[in-house]
Short mmCIF file of C-alpha atoms and ligand atoms in Angstrom, two decimals:
data_model
loop_
_atom_site.label_atom_id
_atom_site.label_comp_id
_atom_site.label_asym_id
_atom_site.label_seq_id
_atom_site.Cartn_x
_atom_site.Cartn_y
_atom_site.Cartn_z
CA MET A 19 72.06 265.93 -18.71
CA GLU A 20 73.78 266.35 -15.16
CA ALA A 21 74.95 263.43 -14.03
CA ILE A 22 73.36 262.50 -10.67
CA TRP A 23 75.17 260.76 -7.63
CA LEU A 24 74.30 259.28 -4.32
CA TYR A 25 78.19 259.34 -3.31
CA GLN A 26 81.14 260.11 -4.36
CA PHE A 27 83.72 257.60 -2.69
CA ARG A 28 87.51 257.94 -3.46
CA LEU A 29 89.70 254.75 -4.33
CA ILE A 30 93.38 254.32 -4.42
CA VAL A 31 95.04 251.83 -6.18
CA ILE A 32 98.16 249.77 -4.45
CA GLY A 33 100.63 247.26 -5.20
CA ASP A 34 104.23 246.80 -6.69
CA SER A 35 105.26 248.54 -9.62
CA THR A 36 104.17 247.09 -13.29
CA VAL A 37 101.74 244.96 -11.72
CA GLY A 38 99.16 246.99 -13.50
CA LYS A 39 97.28 249.27 -11.55
CA SER A 40 97.55 252.03 -14.51
CA CYS A 41 96.46 249.93 -17.27
CA LEU A 42 93.56 248.28 -14.64
CA ILE A 43 92.68 252.33 -14.06
CA ARG A 44 92.69 253.48 -17.54
CA ARG A 45 90.73 250.19 -18.50
CA PHE A 46 87.76 251.07 -15.98
CA THR A 47 87.71 254.84 -16.83
CA GLU A 48 89.02 254.82 -20.12
CA GLY A 49 87.20 251.74 -21.90
CA ARG A 50 90.43 250.45 -23.10
CA PHE A 51 94.11 248.90 -22.73
CA ALA A 52 96.33 252.06 -23.30
CA GLN A 53 100.25 251.66 -22.80
CA VAL A 54 100.88 254.07 -20.28
CA SER A 55 104.27 255.66 -21.74
CA ASP A 56 105.33 257.60 -18.52
CA PRO A 57 103.65 256.32 -15.43
CA THR A 58 105.79 259.19 -13.10
CA VAL A 59 103.62 262.19 -15.52
CA GLY A 60 99.99 263.30 -16.59
CA VAL A 61 96.75 262.89 -13.97
CA ASP A 62 96.95 261.03 -11.34
CA PHE A 63 92.68 260.77 -11.01
CA PHE A 64 90.40 259.25 -12.80
CA SER A 65 86.68 259.12 -12.16
CA ARG A 66 83.53 257.22 -13.51
CA LEU A 67 80.37 256.72 -12.44
CA VAL A 68 78.91 253.06 -11.57
CA GLU A 69 75.40 252.04 -11.23
CA ILE A 70 75.20 249.65 -7.80
CA GLU A 71 71.12 249.05 -8.41
CA PRO A 72 69.12 250.50 -10.83
CA GLY A 73 68.85 253.76 -10.54
CA LYS A 74 72.04 254.02 -7.83
CA ARG A 75 75.04 256.10 -9.15
CA ILE A 76 78.04 256.38 -7.06
CA LYS A 77 80.76 258.66 -8.51
CA LEU A 78 84.05 256.88 -8.05
CA GLN A 79 87.29 259.05 -7.91
CA ILE A 80 90.27 256.85 -8.50
CA TRP A 81 93.96 257.63 -7.88
CA ASP A 82 96.53 256.14 -9.42
CA THR A 83 100.19 256.24 -7.92
CA ALA A 84 101.98 258.10 -10.36
CA GLY A 85 105.10 256.16 -10.32
CA GLN A 86 106.29 257.17 -6.19
CA GLU A 87 105.54 253.34 -5.82
CA ARG A 88 108.42 252.81 -6.94
CA PHE A 89 110.16 254.62 -4.37
CA ARG A 90 107.24 253.75 -1.79
CA SER A 91 106.98 257.44 -1.27
CA ILE A 92 103.34 257.44 -1.42
CA THR A 93 102.15 260.55 1.16
CA ARG A 94 100.38 259.96 4.01
CA ALA A 95 97.40 261.91 2.44
CA TYR A 96 96.71 259.53 -0.69
CA TYR A 97 96.18 256.88 1.75
CA ARG A 98 94.19 258.89 4.40
CA ASN A 99 91.86 260.54 1.93
CA SER A 100 90.41 257.06 0.76
CA VAL A 101 87.33 254.87 1.61
CA GLY A 102 88.47 252.00 -0.53
CA GLY A 103 91.15 250.45 -2.25
CA LEU A 104 92.53 247.96 -5.02
CA LEU A 105 95.16 245.88 -3.73
CA LEU A 106 97.31 244.48 -6.73
CA PHE A 107 99.53 241.63 -7.51
CA ASP A 108 100.42 240.33 -10.85
CA ILE A 109 99.84 236.63 -10.91
CA THR A 110 102.89 236.35 -13.28
CA ASN A 111 104.93 237.73 -10.29
CA ARG A 112 105.41 236.26 -7.08
CA ARG A 113 107.19 238.39 -5.47
CA SER A 114 104.22 241.15 -5.89
CA PHE A 115 102.17 238.47 -4.21
CA GLN A 116 104.71 237.94 -1.10
CA ASN A 117 104.75 242.03 -1.35
CA VAL A 118 101.10 242.30 -0.51
CA HIS A 119 101.32 242.19 3.56
CA ASP A 120 104.12 245.04 3.13
CA TRP A 121 101.42 247.32 1.09
CA LEU A 122 98.40 246.61 3.27
CA GLU A 123 100.47 247.24 6.61
CA GLU A 124 102.06 250.78 5.05
CA ALA A 125 98.40 251.16 4.06
CA ARG A 126 96.94 250.96 7.82
CA SER A 127 99.66 252.68 9.32
CA HIS A 128 98.91 255.56 7.38
CA VAL A 129 95.36 255.44 7.22
CA GLN A 130 94.57 255.52 11.13
CA PRO A 131 92.31 255.95 12.92
CA HIS A 132 90.08 255.01 9.47
CA SER A 133 90.39 251.89 7.94
CA ILE A 134 90.19 251.44 3.46
CA VAL A 135 87.95 248.77 2.31
CA PHE A 136 90.34 246.80 0.21
CA LEU A 137 89.78 244.34 -1.95
CA LEU A 138 92.98 241.78 -3.04
CA VAL A 139 93.67 242.09 -6.98
CA GLY A 140 95.15 239.34 -9.23
CA HIS A 141 96.16 241.07 -11.93
CA LYS A 142 96.85 239.48 -15.83
CA CYS A 143 95.34 236.94 -15.47
CA ASP A 144 95.15 236.68 -19.22
CA LEU A 145 98.14 234.96 -18.79
CA GLU A 146 97.86 231.62 -17.38
CA PRO A 147 100.74 229.46 -18.68
CA GLN A 148 103.28 232.59 -17.11
CA ARG A 149 101.17 231.69 -13.58
CA GLN A 150 103.30 231.88 -10.40
CA VAL A 151 100.76 232.24 -7.55
CA SER A 152 97.14 230.10 -7.89
CA ARG A 153 93.93 230.82 -7.45
CA GLN A 154 93.05 229.16 -4.34
CA GLU A 155 96.82 230.68 -2.43
CA ALA A 156 95.41 234.15 -2.77
CA GLU A 157 92.37 233.17 -2.05
CA LYS A 158 93.27 231.97 1.48
CA LEU A 159 95.70 235.31 1.84
CA ALA A 160 92.01 237.70 1.41
CA SER A 161 90.61 235.34 3.63
CA ALA A 162 92.75 235.87 6.26
CA TYR A 163 92.36 239.53 5.68
CA GLY A 164 88.97 239.60 5.86
CA MET A 165 88.63 240.92 1.72
CA ARG A 166 87.40 239.42 -1.18
CA TYR A 167 89.44 238.33 -3.94
CA VAL A 168 89.08 238.87 -7.60
CA GLU A 169 91.39 238.04 -10.69
CA THR A 170 91.29 240.42 -13.26
CA SER A 171 92.79 241.18 -16.70
CA ALA A 172 93.04 244.83 -18.05
CA ARG A 173 94.18 243.71 -21.72
CA ASP A 174 91.17 241.35 -22.45
CA ALA A 175 88.57 243.07 -20.17
CA ILE A 176 88.16 240.48 -17.76
CA ASN A 177 86.11 241.12 -14.60
CA VAL A 178 87.23 244.86 -14.70
CA GLU A 179 83.53 245.64 -14.50
CA HIS A 180 83.24 243.34 -11.78
CA ALA A 181 85.91 244.36 -9.47
CA PHE A 182 85.31 248.30 -9.37
CA THR A 183 81.54 247.35 -8.93
CA GLU A 184 81.62 244.83 -6.17
CA LEU A 185 84.11 247.29 -3.94
CA THR A 186 81.86 249.61 -4.54
CA ARG A 187 78.84 247.87 -3.36
CA ASP A 188 80.81 246.84 -0.06
CA ILE A 189 81.55 250.47 0.77
CA PHE A 190 78.19 251.70 -0.09
CA GLN A 191 76.19 248.89 2.16
CA LEU A 192 78.62 250.47 5.53
CA VAL A 193 78.09 253.90 4.22
CA ARG A 194 73.86 253.07 4.35
CA SER A 195 74.69 250.91 7.78
CA GLY A 196 76.50 253.57 9.18
CA ASP A 197 79.68 252.00 9.56
CA ILE A 198 81.50 253.97 7.43
CA THR A 199 80.16 258.38 8.44
CA ILE A 200 80.96 261.41 6.08
CA GLN A 201 83.30 263.48 7.61
CA GLU A 202 84.33 267.45 7.34
CA GLY A 203 87.24 267.49 6.26
CA TRP A 204 87.97 264.15 4.79
CA GLU A 205 87.62 263.60 0.90
CA GLY A 206 87.05 259.55 1.31
CA VAL A 207 83.52 259.81 0.86
CA LYS A 208 81.19 263.02 0.36
CA SER A 209 77.51 263.58 0.01
CA GLY A 210 76.71 263.75 -4.01
CA PHE A 211 74.29 265.52 -5.79
CA VAL A 212 70.34 264.49 -5.88
CA PRO A 213 68.05 266.91 -7.05
CA ASN A 214 65.85 269.44 -5.04
CA VAL A 215 62.95 267.04 -6.18
CA VAL A 216 61.10 264.67 -3.27
CA HIS A 217 63.26 261.40 -3.74
CA SER A 218 61.09 258.15 -3.68
CA SER A 219 64.14 255.92 -2.21
CA GLU A 220 63.98 255.49 1.69
CA GLU A 221 67.53 255.21 1.74
CA VAL A 222 68.31 258.48 1.12
CA THR A 223 68.38 261.01 4.28
CA LYS A 224 67.84 264.83 4.17
CA SER A 225 71.53 265.28 4.39
CA ASP A 226 72.50 262.98 1.20
CA ARG A 227 70.18 265.80 -0.31
CA ARG A 228 72.50 268.08 0.04
CA CYS A 229 73.91 269.64 -3.54
CA LEU A 230 77.67 269.72 -3.41
CA CYS A 231 77.62 271.81 -6.53
P1 GDP B 317 101.60 249.81 -12.78
O1 GDP B 317 103.30 250.41 -12.91
O2 GDP B 317 101.32 248.82 -11.97
O3 GDP B 317 100.89 250.96 -12.81
O4 GDP B 317 101.95 248.85 -14.33
P2 GDP B 317 101.24 249.48 -15.36
O5 GDP B 317 99.67 249.89 -15.81
O6 GDP B 317 102.13 250.30 -15.82
O7 GDP B 317 101.90 247.83 -16.05
C1 GDP B 317 102.76 247.65 -16.64
C2 GDP B 317 103.26 246.49 -17.73
O8 GDP B 317 102.10 245.95 -17.26
C3 GDP B 317 102.46 247.72 -18.98
O9 GDP B 317 103.37 246.69 -19.65
C4 GDP B 317 101.47 246.68 -19.27
O10 GDP B 317 100.79 246.97 -20.88
C5 GDP B 317 100.83 245.20 -18.91
N1 GDP B 317 99.81 245.41 -18.18
C6 GDP B 317 99.11 245.72 -17.96
N2 GDP B 317 97.83 245.20 -17.46
C7 GDP B 317 97.60 244.14 -17.97
C8 GDP B 317 96.81 242.82 -18.70
O11 GDP B 317 96.05 242.75 -17.74
N3 GDP B 317 97.64 241.62 -18.91
C9 GDP B 317 98.69 241.48 -19.68
N4 GDP B 317 98.76 240.96 -20.16
N5 GDP B 317 99.87 242.80 -19.43
C10 GDP B 317 99.66 244.02 -18.75
MG1 MG B 318 101.64 253.03 -12.66
#
């Protein structure tokens, strides 16, 4: 059966090289912990449906940096066409936490006049004994930026679903309230595929029913 979703959201995952971005995306989209042997080759986007409320599905299109972050050569288009992002650091690598600020600045400077809804993610939380950044400190930073904070592990599948689902819900609320709107030529949010029958949900407007097959 054809997959049906209300919207497609495009998300980016940023943060220092080796913090675990590719593994987190793979855990979420493929359900396994896959070592990424060569980060510079291969498919650079992944997709998956998430159900944010019973019967309400959102298609996520998730972009991986394919290694460009090592050279800080992430293109403007990568940021501009995204509605949301996971900003990762590795809880066992203090430097990656210190660099969160730079990543955010870079994203913000590239994305204007749009803005990206970010979630701060402390990754590799299975490595508790090697922790260099406390949860409290990370939560403080996240709240200073007005973001949520989540700790994840791709290796042990901790909070991976939660991280993506919470971010998707937050974006959905902003779309529903009109703070984020669908724009021609912008890939961040697209109307989804809803069958051409009368839909019972009040939240589905006429434009939501457009079929982008
Ligand atoms: P990227 O450069 O940010 O895309 O990082 P990768 O996803 O390629 O991961 C870098 C390294 O961190 C690899 O050796 C992974 O096996 C390891 N890694 C990724 N996620 C986790 C995790 O949740 N826990 C642990 N212990 N290691 C992880
Ligand atoms: Mg990678």
